[in-house]
């Protein structure tokens, strides 16, 4: 398709958005690899942010994030990122201990 989020701005109609918690990120690059809209900004194999102008809010980045708690979570578009970070959940006790360790 000639129309995709790389050449069209989509940020105005998004209802939910991913918020990134840099303190939990292990730079596995899963979010960057699976994002269908190339909205994950990565430099030298390290995530540096999210391109909200092109992100559609699909949540795939959250689904593929392996950390516990996840380093990406979906929040309402109206929630400021700084406020979202204060609402981050603690570790999910149902996941294995090594689930949030960096796999090298």
PDB file of N, CA and C in Angstrom:
ATOM      1  N   UNK A   1       0.833  -1.184   0.000  1.00  0.00           N
ATOM      2  CA  UNK A   1       0.000   0.000   0.000  1.00  0.00           C
ATOM      3  C   UNK A   1       0.874   1.242   0.000  1.00  0.00           C
ATOM      4  N   UNK A   2       0.463   2.243  -0.742  1.00  0.00           N
ATOM      5  CA  UNK A   2       1.224   3.483  -0.798  1.00  0.00           C
ATOM      6  C   UNK A   2       0.989   4.352   0.422  1.00  0.00           C
ATOM      7  N   UNK A   3      -0.087   4.105   1.143  1.00  0.00           N
ATOM      8  CA  UNK A   3      -0.369   4.881   2.341  1.00  0.00           C
ATOM      9  C   UNK A   3      -0.092   4.028   3.566  1.00  0.00           C
ATOM     10  N   UNK A   4       0.872   4.444   4.343  1.00  0.00           N
ATOM     11  CA  UNK A   4       1.167   3.792   5.615  1.00  0.00           C
ATOM     12  C   UNK A   4       1.626   4.854   6.595  1.00  0.00           C
ATOM     13  N   UNK A   5       1.938   4.455   7.795  1.00  0.00           N
ATOM     14  CA  UNK A   5       2.278   5.444   8.809  1.00  0.00           C
ATOM     15  C   UNK A   5       3.647   6.078   8.589  1.00  0.00           C
ATOM     16  N   UNK A   6       4.428   5.552   7.658  1.00  0.00           N
ATOM     17  CA  UNK A   6       5.708   6.196   7.372  1.00  0.00           C
ATOM     18  C   UNK A   6       5.517   7.478   6.573  1.00  0.00           C
ATOM     19  N   UNK A   7       4.456   7.544   5.776  1.00  0.00           N
ATOM     20  CA  UNK A   7       4.276   8.752   4.979  1.00  0.00           C
ATOM     21  C   UNK A   7       2.991   9.505   5.300  1.00  0.00           C
ATOM     22  N   UNK A   8       2.265   9.068   6.297  1.00  0.00           N
ATOM     23  CA  UNK A   8       1.050   9.767   6.730  1.00  0.00           C
ATOM     24  C   UNK A   8       1.060   9.903   8.242  1.00  0.00           C
ATOM     25  N   UNK A   9       0.640  11.039   8.746  1.00  0.00           N
ATOM     26  CA  UNK A   9       0.553  11.297  10.180  1.00  0.00           C
ATOM     27  C   UNK A   9      -0.701  10.637  10.723  1.00  0.00           C
ATOM     28  N   UNK A  10      -0.562   9.831  11.774  1.00  0.00           N
ATOM     29  CA  UNK A  10      -1.719   9.116  12.315  1.00  0.00           C
ATOM     30  C   UNK A  10      -1.987   9.427  13.780  1.00  0.00           C
ATOM     31  N   UNK A  11      -1.139  10.226  14.394  1.00  0.00           N
ATOM     32  CA  UNK A  11      -1.222  10.457  15.828  1.00  0.00           C
ATOM     33  C   UNK A  11      -2.501  11.089  16.328  1.00  0.00           C
ATOM     34  N   UNK A  12      -3.250  11.776  15.478  1.00  0.00           N
ATOM     35  CA  UNK A  12      -4.457  12.473  15.935  1.00  0.00           C
ATOM     36  C   UNK A  12      -5.618  11.549  16.280  1.00  0.00           C
ATOM     37  N   UNK A  13      -5.703  10.381  15.701  1.00  0.00           N
ATOM     38  CA  UNK A  13      -6.866   9.519  15.946  1.00  0.00           C
ATOM     39  C   UNK A  13      -6.577   8.352  16.879  1.00  0.00           C
ATOM     40  N   UNK A  14      -5.364   8.246  17.357  1.00  0.00           N
ATOM     41  CA  UNK A  14      -5.005   7.158  18.274  1.00  0.00           C
ATOM     42  C   UNK A  14      -5.738   7.348  19.609  1.00  0.00           C
ATOM     43  N   UNK A  15      -6.258   6.272  20.202  1.00  0.00           N
ATOM     44  CA  UNK A  15      -6.989   6.326  21.471  1.00  0.00           C
ATOM     45  C   UNK A  15      -6.086   5.920  22.636  1.00  0.00           C
ATOM     46  N   UNK A  16      -5.242   4.924  22.412  1.00  0.00           N
ATOM     47  CA  UNK A  16      -4.270   4.493  23.412  1.00  0.00           C
ATOM     48  C   UNK A  16      -2.877   4.550  22.792  1.00  0.00           C
ATOM     49  N   UNK A  17      -1.893   4.708  23.650  1.00  0.00           N
ATOM     50  CA  UNK A  17      -0.514   4.820  23.171  1.00  0.00           C
ATOM     51  C   UNK A  17       0.406   3.996  24.061  1.00  0.00           C
ATOM     52  N   UNK A  18       1.510   3.516  23.501  1.00  0.00           N
ATOM     53  CA  UNK A  18       2.487   2.835  24.339  1.00  0.00           C
ATOM     54  C   UNK A  18       3.335   3.870  25.071  1.00  0.00           C
ATOM     55  N   UNK A  19       3.618   3.581  26.322  1.00  0.00           N
ATOM     56  CA  UNK A  19       4.536   4.411  27.096  1.00  0.00           C
ATOM     57  C   UNK A  19       5.720   3.527  27.448  1.00  0.00           C
ATOM     58  N   UNK A  20       6.915   4.090  27.331  1.00  0.00           N
ATOM     59  CA  UNK A  20       8.154   3.342  27.516  1.00  0.00           C
ATOM     60  C   UNK A  20       8.785   3.698  28.850  1.00  0.00           C
ATOM     61  N   UNK A  21       9.139   2.683  29.622  1.00  0.00           N
ATOM     62  CA  UNK A  21       9.828   2.864  30.896  1.00  0.00           C
ATOM     63  C   UNK A  21      11.291   2.480  30.691  1.00  0.00           C
ATOM     64  N   UNK A  22      12.137   3.467  30.516  1.00  0.00           N
ATOM     65  CA  UNK A  22      13.551   3.235  30.213  1.00  0.00           C
ATOM     66  C   UNK A  22      14.249   2.440  31.311  1.00  0.00           C
ATOM     67  N   UNK A  23      13.795   2.566  32.545  1.00  0.00           N
ATOM     68  CA  UNK A  23      14.434   1.866  33.661  1.00  0.00           C
ATOM     69  C   UNK A  23      14.222   0.356  33.617  1.00  0.00           C
ATOM     70  N   UNK A  24      13.215  -0.103  32.907  1.00  0.00           N
ATOM     71  CA  UNK A  24      12.919  -1.535  32.821  1.00  0.00           C
ATOM     72  C   UNK A  24      13.366  -2.164  31.502  1.00  0.00           C
ATOM     73  N   UNK A  25      13.691  -1.347  30.528  1.00  0.00           N
ATOM     74  CA  UNK A  25      14.026  -1.826  29.184  1.00  0.00           C
ATOM     75  C   UNK A  25      15.378  -2.540  29.175  1.00  0.00           C
ATOM     76  N   UNK A  26      15.422  -3.685  28.503  1.00  0.00           N
ATOM     77  CA  UNK A  26      16.663  -4.455  28.374  1.00  0.00           C
ATOM     78  C   UNK A  26      17.239  -4.356  26.956  1.00  0.00           C
ATOM     79  N   UNK A  27      16.685  -3.491  26.135  1.00  0.00           N
ATOM     80  CA  UNK A  27      17.149  -3.274  24.763  1.00  0.00           C
ATOM     81  C   UNK A  27      17.219  -4.558  23.945  1.00  0.00           C
ATOM     82  N   UNK A  28      16.206  -5.394  24.089  1.00  0.00           N
ATOM     83  CA  UNK A  28      16.163  -6.644  23.326  1.00  0.00           C
ATOM     84  C   UNK A  28      15.801  -6.400  21.857  1.00  0.00           C
ATOM     85  N   UNK A  29      15.192  -5.251  21.573  1.00  0.00           N
ATOM     86  CA  UNK A  29      14.803  -4.846  20.222  1.00  0.00           C
ATOM     87  C   UNK A  29      13.576  -5.567  19.684  1.00  0.00           C
ATOM     88  N   UNK A  30      12.873  -6.344  20.509  1.00  0.00           N
ATOM     89  CA  UNK A  30      11.645  -7.000  20.047  1.00  0.00           C
ATOM     90  C   UNK A  30      10.622  -5.971  19.581  1.00  0.00           C
ATOM     91  N   UNK A  31      10.455  -4.902  20.332  1.00  0.00           N
ATOM     92  CA  UNK A  31       9.468  -3.881  19.964  1.00  0.00           C
ATOM     93  C   UNK A  31       9.816  -3.273  18.612  1.00  0.00           C
ATOM     94  N   UNK A  32      11.079  -2.974  18.409  1.00  0.00           N
ATOM     95  CA  UNK A  32      11.537  -2.391  17.148  1.00  0.00           C
ATOM     96  C   UNK A  32      11.316  -3.369  15.992  1.00  0.00           C
ATOM     97  N   UNK A  33      11.614  -4.633  16.229  1.00  0.00           N
ATOM     98  CA  UNK A  33      11.497  -5.658  15.195  1.00  0.00           C
ATOM     99  C   UNK A  33      10.052  -5.890  14.764  1.00  0.00           C
ATOM    100  N   UNK A  34       9.129  -5.915  15.726  1.00  0.00           N
ATOM    101  CA  UNK A  34       7.746  -6.282  15.430  1.00  0.00           C
ATOM    102  C   UNK A  34       6.811  -5.108  15.176  1.00  0.00           C
ATOM    103  N   UNK A  35       7.232  -3.884  15.440  1.00  0.00           N
ATOM    104  CA  UNK A  35       6.355  -2.732  15.210  1.00  0.00           C
ATOM    105  C   UNK A  35       6.015  -2.622  13.722  1.00  0.00           C
ATOM    106  N   UNK A  36       4.726  -2.701  13.368  1.00  0.00           N
ATOM    107  CA  UNK A  36       4.349  -2.649  11.954  1.00  0.00           C
ATOM    108  C   UNK A  36       4.460  -1.249  11.354  1.00  0.00           C
ATOM    109  N   UNK A  37       4.679  -0.250  12.185  1.00  0.00           N
ATOM    110  CA  UNK A  37       4.703   1.129  11.696  1.00  0.00           C
ATOM    111  C   UNK A  37       6.050   1.813  11.888  1.00  0.00           C
ATOM    112  N   UNK A  38       7.076   1.049  12.174  1.00  0.00           N
ATOM    113  CA  UNK A  38       8.420   1.576  12.428  1.00  0.00           C
ATOM    114  C   UNK A  38       8.383   2.796  13.348  1.00  0.00           C
ATOM    115  N   UNK A  39       7.620   2.668  14.428  1.00  0.00           N
ATOM    116  CA  UNK A  39       7.463   3.774  15.372  1.00  0.00           C
ATOM    117  C   UNK A  39       8.410   3.684  16.563  1.00  0.00           C
ATOM    118  N   UNK A  40       9.162   2.614  16.661  1.00  0.00           N
ATOM    119  CA  UNK A  40      10.139   2.482  17.735  1.00  0.00           C
ATOM    120  C   UNK A  40      11.448   3.098  17.248  1.00  0.00           C
ATOM    121  N   UNK A  41      11.961   4.050  18.008  1.00  0.00           N
ATOM    122  CA  UNK A  41      13.202   4.721  17.633  1.00  0.00           C
ATOM    123  C   UNK A  41      14.352   4.024  18.349  1.00  0.00           C
ATOM    124  N   UNK A  42      15.271   3.486  17.559  1.00  0.00           N
ATOM    125  CA  UNK A  42      16.409   2.749  18.099  1.00  0.00           C
ATOM    126  C   UNK A  42      17.690   3.271  17.457  1.00  0.00           C
ATOM    127  N   UNK A  43      18.709   3.443  18.281  1.00  0.00           N
ATOM    128  CA  UNK A  43      20.025   3.871  17.795  1.00  0.00           C
ATOM    129  C   UNK A  43      21.074   2.939  18.389  1.00  0.00           C
ATOM    130  N   UNK A  44      21.924   2.385  17.550  1.00  0.00           N
ATOM    131  CA  UNK A  44      22.993   1.491  18.006  1.00  0.00           C
ATOM    132  C   UNK A  44      22.462   0.373  18.900  1.00  0.00           C
ATOM    133  N   UNK A  45      21.359  -0.229  18.480  1.00  0.00           N
ATOM    134  CA  UNK A  45      20.721  -1.353  19.177  1.00  0.00           C
ATOM    135  C   UNK A  45      20.228  -0.991  20.572  1.00  0.00           C
ATOM    136  N   UNK A  46      19.900   0.270  20.785  1.00  0.00           N
ATOM    137  CA  UNK A  46      19.302   0.710  22.042  1.00  0.00           C
ATOM    138  C   UNK A  46      18.062   1.530  21.727  1.00  0.00           C
ATOM    139  N   UNK A  47      16.985   1.219  22.406  1.00  0.00           N
ATOM    140  CA  UNK A  47      15.751   1.976  22.218  1.00  0.00           C
ATOM    141  C   UNK A  47      15.941   3.373  22.795  1.00  0.00           C
ATOM    142  N   UNK A  48      15.502   4.376  22.042  1.00  0.00           N
ATOM    143  CA  UNK A  48      15.615   5.751  22.528  1.00  0.00           C
ATOM    144  C   UNK A  48      14.266   6.450  22.616  1.00  0.00           C
ATOM    145  N   UNK A  49      13.206   5.818  22.110  1.00  0.00           N
ATOM    146  CA  UNK A  49      11.897   6.444  22.221  1.00  0.00           C
ATOM    147  C   UNK A  49      10.872   5.877  21.257  1.00  0.00           C
ATOM    148  N   UNK A  50       9.737   6.566  21.215  1.00  0.00           N
ATOM    149  CA  UNK A  50       8.614   6.171  20.364  1.00  0.00           C
ATOM    150  C   UNK A  50       8.234   7.355  19.491  1.00  0.00           C
ATOM    151  N   UNK A  51       8.045   7.104  18.221  1.00  0.00           N
ATOM    152  CA  UNK A  51       7.603   8.132  17.279  1.00  0.00           C
ATOM    153  C   UNK A  51       6.079   8.176  17.316  1.00  0.00           C
ATOM    154  N   UNK A  52       5.541   9.055  18.160  1.00  0.00           N
ATOM    155  CA  UNK A  52       4.091   9.128  18.335  1.00  0.00           C
ATOM    156  C   UNK A  52       3.372   9.702  17.114  1.00  0.00           C
ATOM    157  N   UNK A  53       4.076  10.365  16.226  1.00  0.00           N
ATOM    158  CA  UNK A  53       3.433  10.873  15.011  1.00  0.00           C
ATOM    159  C   UNK A  53       2.975   9.738  14.107  1.00  0.00           C
ATOM    160  N   UNK A  54       3.652   8.595  14.186  1.00  0.00           N
ATOM    161  CA  UNK A  54       3.339   7.480  13.293  1.00  0.00           C
ATOM    162  C   UNK A  54       2.795   6.244  13.997  1.00  0.00           C
ATOM    163  N   UNK A  55       2.863   6.216  15.317  1.00  0.00           N
ATOM    164  CA  UNK A  55       2.345   5.079  16.085  1.00  0.00           C
ATOM    165  C   UNK A  55       0.821   5.051  16.015  1.00  0.00           C
ATOM    166  N   UNK A  56       0.265   3.872  15.706  1.00  0.00           N
ATOM    167  CA  UNK A  56      -1.192   3.714  15.637  1.00  0.00           C
ATOM    168  C   UNK A  56      -1.789   3.222  16.947  1.00  0.00           C
ATOM    169  N   UNK A  57      -0.951   2.825  17.903  1.00  0.00           N
ATOM    170  CA  UNK A  57      -1.457   2.342  19.181  1.00  0.00           C
ATOM    171  C   UNK A  57      -1.946   0.910  19.137  1.00  0.00           C
ATOM    172  N   UNK A  58      -1.356   0.084  18.294  1.00  0.00           N
ATOM    173  CA  UNK A  58      -1.814  -1.304  18.138  1.00  0.00           C
ATOM    174  C   UNK A  58      -1.449  -2.186  19.333  1.00  0.00           C
ATOM    175  N   UNK A  59      -0.376  -1.851  20.049  1.00  0.00           N
ATOM    176  CA  UNK A  59       0.011  -2.609  21.229  1.00  0.00           C
ATOM    177  C   UNK A  59       0.907  -3.806  20.981  1.00  0.00           C
ATOM    178  N   UNK A  60       1.324  -4.024  19.753  1.00  0.00           N
ATOM    179  CA  UNK A  60       2.206  -5.153  19.462  1.00  0.00           C
ATOM    180  C   UNK A  60       3.507  -5.031  20.247  1.00  0.00           C
ATOM    181  N   UNK A  61       4.027  -3.819  20.383  1.00  0.00           N
ATOM    182  CA  UNK A  61       5.272  -3.619  21.124  1.00  0.00           C
ATOM    183  C   UNK A  61       5.140  -4.101  22.566  1.00  0.00           C
ATOM    184  N   UNK A  62       3.990  -3.875  23.163  1.00  0.00           N
ATOM    185  CA  UNK A  62       3.744  -4.320  24.538  1.00  0.00           C
ATOM    186  C   UNK A  62       3.660  -5.845  24.587  1.00  0.00           C
ATOM    187  N   UNK A  63       2.986  -6.434  23.607  1.00  0.00           N
ATOM    188  CA  UNK A  63       2.820  -7.892  23.582  1.00  0.00           C
ATOM    189  C   UNK A  63       4.153  -8.622  23.480  1.00  0.00           C
ATOM    190  N   UNK A  64       5.107  -8.073  22.738  1.00  0.00           N
ATOM    191  CA  UNK A  64       6.377  -8.775  22.517  1.00  0.00           C
ATOM    192  C   UNK A  64       7.451  -8.405  23.536  1.00  0.00           C
ATOM    193  N   UNK A  65       7.163  -7.483  24.425  1.00  0.00           N
ATOM    194  CA  UNK A  65       8.136  -7.075  25.445  1.00  0.00           C
ATOM    195  C   UNK A  65       8.302  -8.195  26.473  1.00  0.00           C
ATOM    196  N   UNK A  66       9.548  -8.668  26.693  1.00  0.00           N
ATOM    197  CA  UNK A  66       9.759  -9.807  27.589  1.00  0.00           C
ATOM    198  C   UNK A  66       9.998  -9.450  29.055  1.00  0.00           C
ATOM    199  N   UNK A  67      10.107  -8.174  29.396  1.00  0.00           N
ATOM    200  CA  UNK A  67      10.466  -7.835  30.778  1.00  0.00           C
ATOM    201  C   UNK A  67       9.288  -7.995  31.727  1.00  0.00           C
ATOM    202  N   UNK A  68       9.609  -8.113  32.995  1.00  0.00           N
ATOM    203  CA  UNK A  68       8.591  -8.279  34.035  1.00  0.00           C
ATOM    204  C   UNK A  68       8.932  -7.355  35.202  1.00  0.00           C
ATOM    205  N   UNK A  69       8.198  -6.251  35.362  1.00  0.00           N
ATOM    206  CA  UNK A  69       7.064  -5.835  34.543  1.00  0.00           C
ATOM    207  C   UNK A  69       7.533  -5.357  33.168  1.00  0.00           C
ATOM    208  N   UNK A  70       6.601  -5.288  32.252  1.00  0.00           N
ATOM    209  CA  UNK A  70       6.928  -4.881  30.889  1.00  0.00           C
ATOM    210  C   UNK A  70       7.474  -3.454  30.875  1.00  0.00           C
ATOM    211  N   UNK A  71       8.393  -3.198  29.953  1.00  0.00           N
ATOM    212  CA  UNK A  71       8.951  -1.850  29.834  1.00  0.00           C
ATOM    213  C   UNK A  71       8.108  -0.970  28.919  1.00  0.00           C
ATOM    214  N   UNK A  72       7.116  -1.555  28.278  1.00  0.00           N
ATOM    215  CA  UNK A  72       6.148  -0.814  27.467  1.00  0.00           C
ATOM    216  C   UNK A  72       4.752  -1.220  27.910  1.00  0.00           C
ATOM    217  N   UNK A  73       3.917  -0.236  28.166  1.00  0.00           N
ATOM    218  CA  UNK A  73       2.520  -0.494  28.515  1.00  0.00           C
ATOM    219  C   UNK A  73       1.635   0.498  27.777  1.00  0.00           C
ATOM    220  N   UNK A  74       0.393   0.095  27.543  1.00  0.00           N
ATOM    221  CA  UNK A  74      -0.557   0.967  26.858  1.00  0.00           C
ATOM    222  C   UNK A  74      -1.309   1.827  27.876  1.00  0.00           C
ATOM    223  N   UNK A  75      -1.441   3.106  27.548  1.00  0.00           N
ATOM    224  CA  UNK A  75      -2.181   4.051  28.368  1.00  0.00           C
ATOM    225  C   UNK A  75      -3.080   4.879  27.464  1.00  0.00           C
ATOM    226  N   UNK A  76      -4.090   5.470  28.059  1.00  0.00           N
ATOM    227  CA  UNK A  76      -4.973   6.360  27.315  1.00  0.00           C
ATOM    228  C   UNK A  76      -4.154   7.492  26.708  1.00  0.00           C
ATOM    229  N   UNK A  77      -4.558   7.916  25.545  1.00  0.00           N
ATOM    230  CA  UNK A  77      -3.882   9.017  24.861  1.00  0.00           C
ATOM    231  C   UNK A  77      -3.863  10.283  25.723  1.00  0.00           C
ATOM    232  N   UNK A  78      -4.846  10.420  26.603  1.00  0.00           N
ATOM    233  CA  UNK A  78      -4.947  11.634  27.420  1.00  0.00           C
ATOM    234  C   UNK A  78      -4.003  11.635  28.622  1.00  0.00           C
ATOM    235  N   UNK A  79      -3.423  10.490  28.959  1.00  0.00           N
ATOM    236  CA  UNK A  79      -2.505  10.405  30.100  1.00  0.00           C
ATOM    237  C   UNK A  79      -1.114  10.873  29.667  1.00  0.00           C
ATOM    238  N   UNK A  80      -0.549  11.795  30.419  1.00  0.00           N
ATOM    239  CA  UNK A  80       0.812  12.252  30.132  1.00  0.00           C
ATOM    240  C   UNK A  80       1.787  11.124  30.452  1.00  0.00           C
ATOM    241  N   UNK A  81       2.835  11.020  29.669  1.00  0.00           N
ATOM    242  CA  UNK A  81       3.809   9.949  29.873  1.00  0.00           C
ATOM    243  C   UNK A  81       4.393   9.972  31.281  1.00  0.00           C
ATOM    244  N   UNK A  82       4.659  11.149  31.810  1.00  0.00           N
ATOM    245  CA  UNK A  82       5.216  11.271  33.157  1.00  0.00           C
ATOM    246  C   UNK A  82       4.250  10.692  34.192  1.00  0.00           C
ATOM    247  N   UNK A  83       2.954  10.927  33.999  1.00  0.00           N
ATOM    248  CA  UNK A  83       1.946  10.380  34.911  1.00  0.00           C
ATOM    249  C   UNK A  83       1.823   8.866  34.753  1.00  0.00           C
ATOM    250  N   UNK A  84       1.941   8.386  33.523  1.00  0.00           N
ATOM    251  CA  UNK A  84       1.870   6.942  33.277  1.00  0.00           C
ATOM    252  C   UNK A  84       2.996   6.219  34.008  1.00  0.00           C
ATOM    253  N   UNK A  85       4.167   6.803  34.019  1.00  0.00           N
ATOM    254  CA  UNK A  85       5.307   6.168  34.682  1.00  0.00           C
ATOM    255  C   UNK A  85       5.083   6.006  36.180  1.00  0.00           C
ATOM    256  N   UNK A  86       4.307   6.891  36.784  1.00  0.00           N
ATOM    257  CA  UNK A  86       4.024   6.775  38.222  1.00  0.00           C
ATOM    258  C   UNK A  86       2.999   5.681  38.507  1.00  0.00           C
ATOM    259  N   UNK A  87       2.312   5.202  37.470  1.00  0.00           N
ATOM    260  CA  UNK A  87       1.283   4.171  37.619  1.00  0.00           C
ATOM    261  C   UNK A  87       1.788   2.778  37.237  1.00  0.00           C
ATOM    262  N   UNK A  88       3.097   2.637  37.020  1.00  0.00           N
ATOM    263  CA  UNK A  88       3.648   1.370  36.535  1.00  0.00           C
ATOM    264  C   UNK A  88       3.447   0.265  37.556  1.00  0.00           C
ATOM    265  N   UNK A  89       3.040  -0.919  37.117  1.00  0.00           N
ATOM    266  CA  UNK A  89       2.831  -2.041  38.055  1.00  0.00           C
ATOM    267  C   UNK A  89       4.166  -2.600  38.547  1.00  0.00           C
ATOM    268  N   UNK A  90       4.095  -3.365  39.621  1.00  0.00           N
ATOM    269  CA  UNK A  90       5.291  -4.044  40.112  1.00  0.00           C
ATOM    270  C   UNK A  90       5.406  -5.395  39.414  1.00  0.00           C
ATOM    271  N   UNK A  91       6.415  -6.148  39.768  1.00  0.00           N
ATOM    272  CA  UNK A  91       6.694  -7.431  39.119  1.00  0.00           C
ATOM    273  C   UNK A  91       5.522  -8.397  39.237  1.00  0.00           C
ATOM    274  N   UNK A  92       5.225  -9.069  38.121  1.00  0.00           N
ATOM    275  CA  UNK A  92       4.177 -10.087  38.082  1.00  0.00           C
ATOM    276  C   UNK A  92       4.747 -11.381  38.654  1.00  0.00           C
ATOM    277  N   UNK A  93       4.190 -11.834  39.735  1.00  0.00           N
ATOM    278  CA  UNK A  93       4.699 -13.029  40.421  1.00  0.00           C
ATOM    279  C   UNK A  93       4.458 -14.314  39.631  1.00  0.00           C
ATOM    280  N   UNK A  94       3.632 -14.273  38.582  1.00  0.00           N
ATOM    281  CA  UNK A  94       3.306 -15.475  37.812  1.00  0.00           C
ATOM    282  C   UNK A  94       4.342 -15.804  36.745  1.00  0.00           C
ATOM    283  N   UNK A  95       5.292 -14.881  36.492  1.00  0.00           N
ATOM    284  CA  UNK A  95       6.302 -15.134  35.473  1.00  0.00           C
ATOM    285  C   UNK A  95       7.569 -15.692  36.116  1.00  0.00           C
ATOM    286  N   UNK A  96       8.341 -16.475  35.373  1.00  0.00           N
ATOM    287  CA  UNK A  96       9.587 -17.027  35.913  1.00  0.00           C
ATOM    288  C   UNK A  96      10.556 -15.920  36.328  1.00  0.00           C
ATOM    289  N   UNK A  97      11.424 -16.200  37.278  1.00  0.00           N
ATOM    290  CA  UNK A  97      12.379 -15.223  37.799  1.00  0.00           C
ATOM    291  C   UNK A  97      13.251 -14.608  36.716  1.00  0.00           C
ATOM    292  N   UNK A  98      13.727 -15.413  35.762  1.00  0.00           N
ATOM    293  CA  UNK A  98      14.653 -14.906  34.756  1.00  0.00           C
ATOM    294  C   UNK A  98      13.949 -14.190  33.611  1.00  0.00           C
ATOM    295  N   UNK A  99      12.666 -13.984  33.700  1.00  0.00           N
ATOM    296  CA  UNK A  99      11.895 -13.392  32.606  1.00  0.00           C
ATOM    297  C   UNK A  99      12.313 -11.952  32.317  1.00  0.00           C
ATOM    298  N   UNK A 100      12.838 -11.230  33.302  1.00  0.00           N
ATOM    299  CA  UNK A 100      13.204  -9.843  33.031  1.00  0.00           C
ATOM    300  C   UNK A 100      14.711  -9.633  33.016  1.00  0.00           C
ATOM    301  N   UNK A 101      15.474 -10.680  32.875  1.00  0.00           N
ATOM    302  CA  UNK A 101      16.916 -10.539  32.781  1.00  0.00           C
ATOM    303  C   UNK A 101      17.321 -10.411  31.325  1.00  0.00           C
ATOM    304  N   UNK A 102      18.378  -9.659  31.090  1.00  0.00           N
ATOM    305  CA  UNK A 102      18.855  -9.436  29.734  1.00  0.00           C
ATOM    306  C   UNK A 102      19.469 -10.721  29.183  1.00  0.00           C
ATOM    307  N   UNK A 103      18.984 -11.161  28.037  1.00  0.00           N
ATOM    308  CA  UNK A 103      19.506 -12.377  27.420  1.00  0.00           C
ATOM    309  C   UNK A 103      20.652 -12.063  26.489  1.00  0.00           C
ATOM    310  N   UNK A 104      21.850 -12.369  26.892  1.00  0.00           N
ATOM    311  CA  UNK A 104      23.014 -12.071  26.045  1.00  0.00           C
ATOM    312  C   UNK A 104      23.767 -13.323  25.705  1.00  0.00           C
TER     313      UNK A 104
END
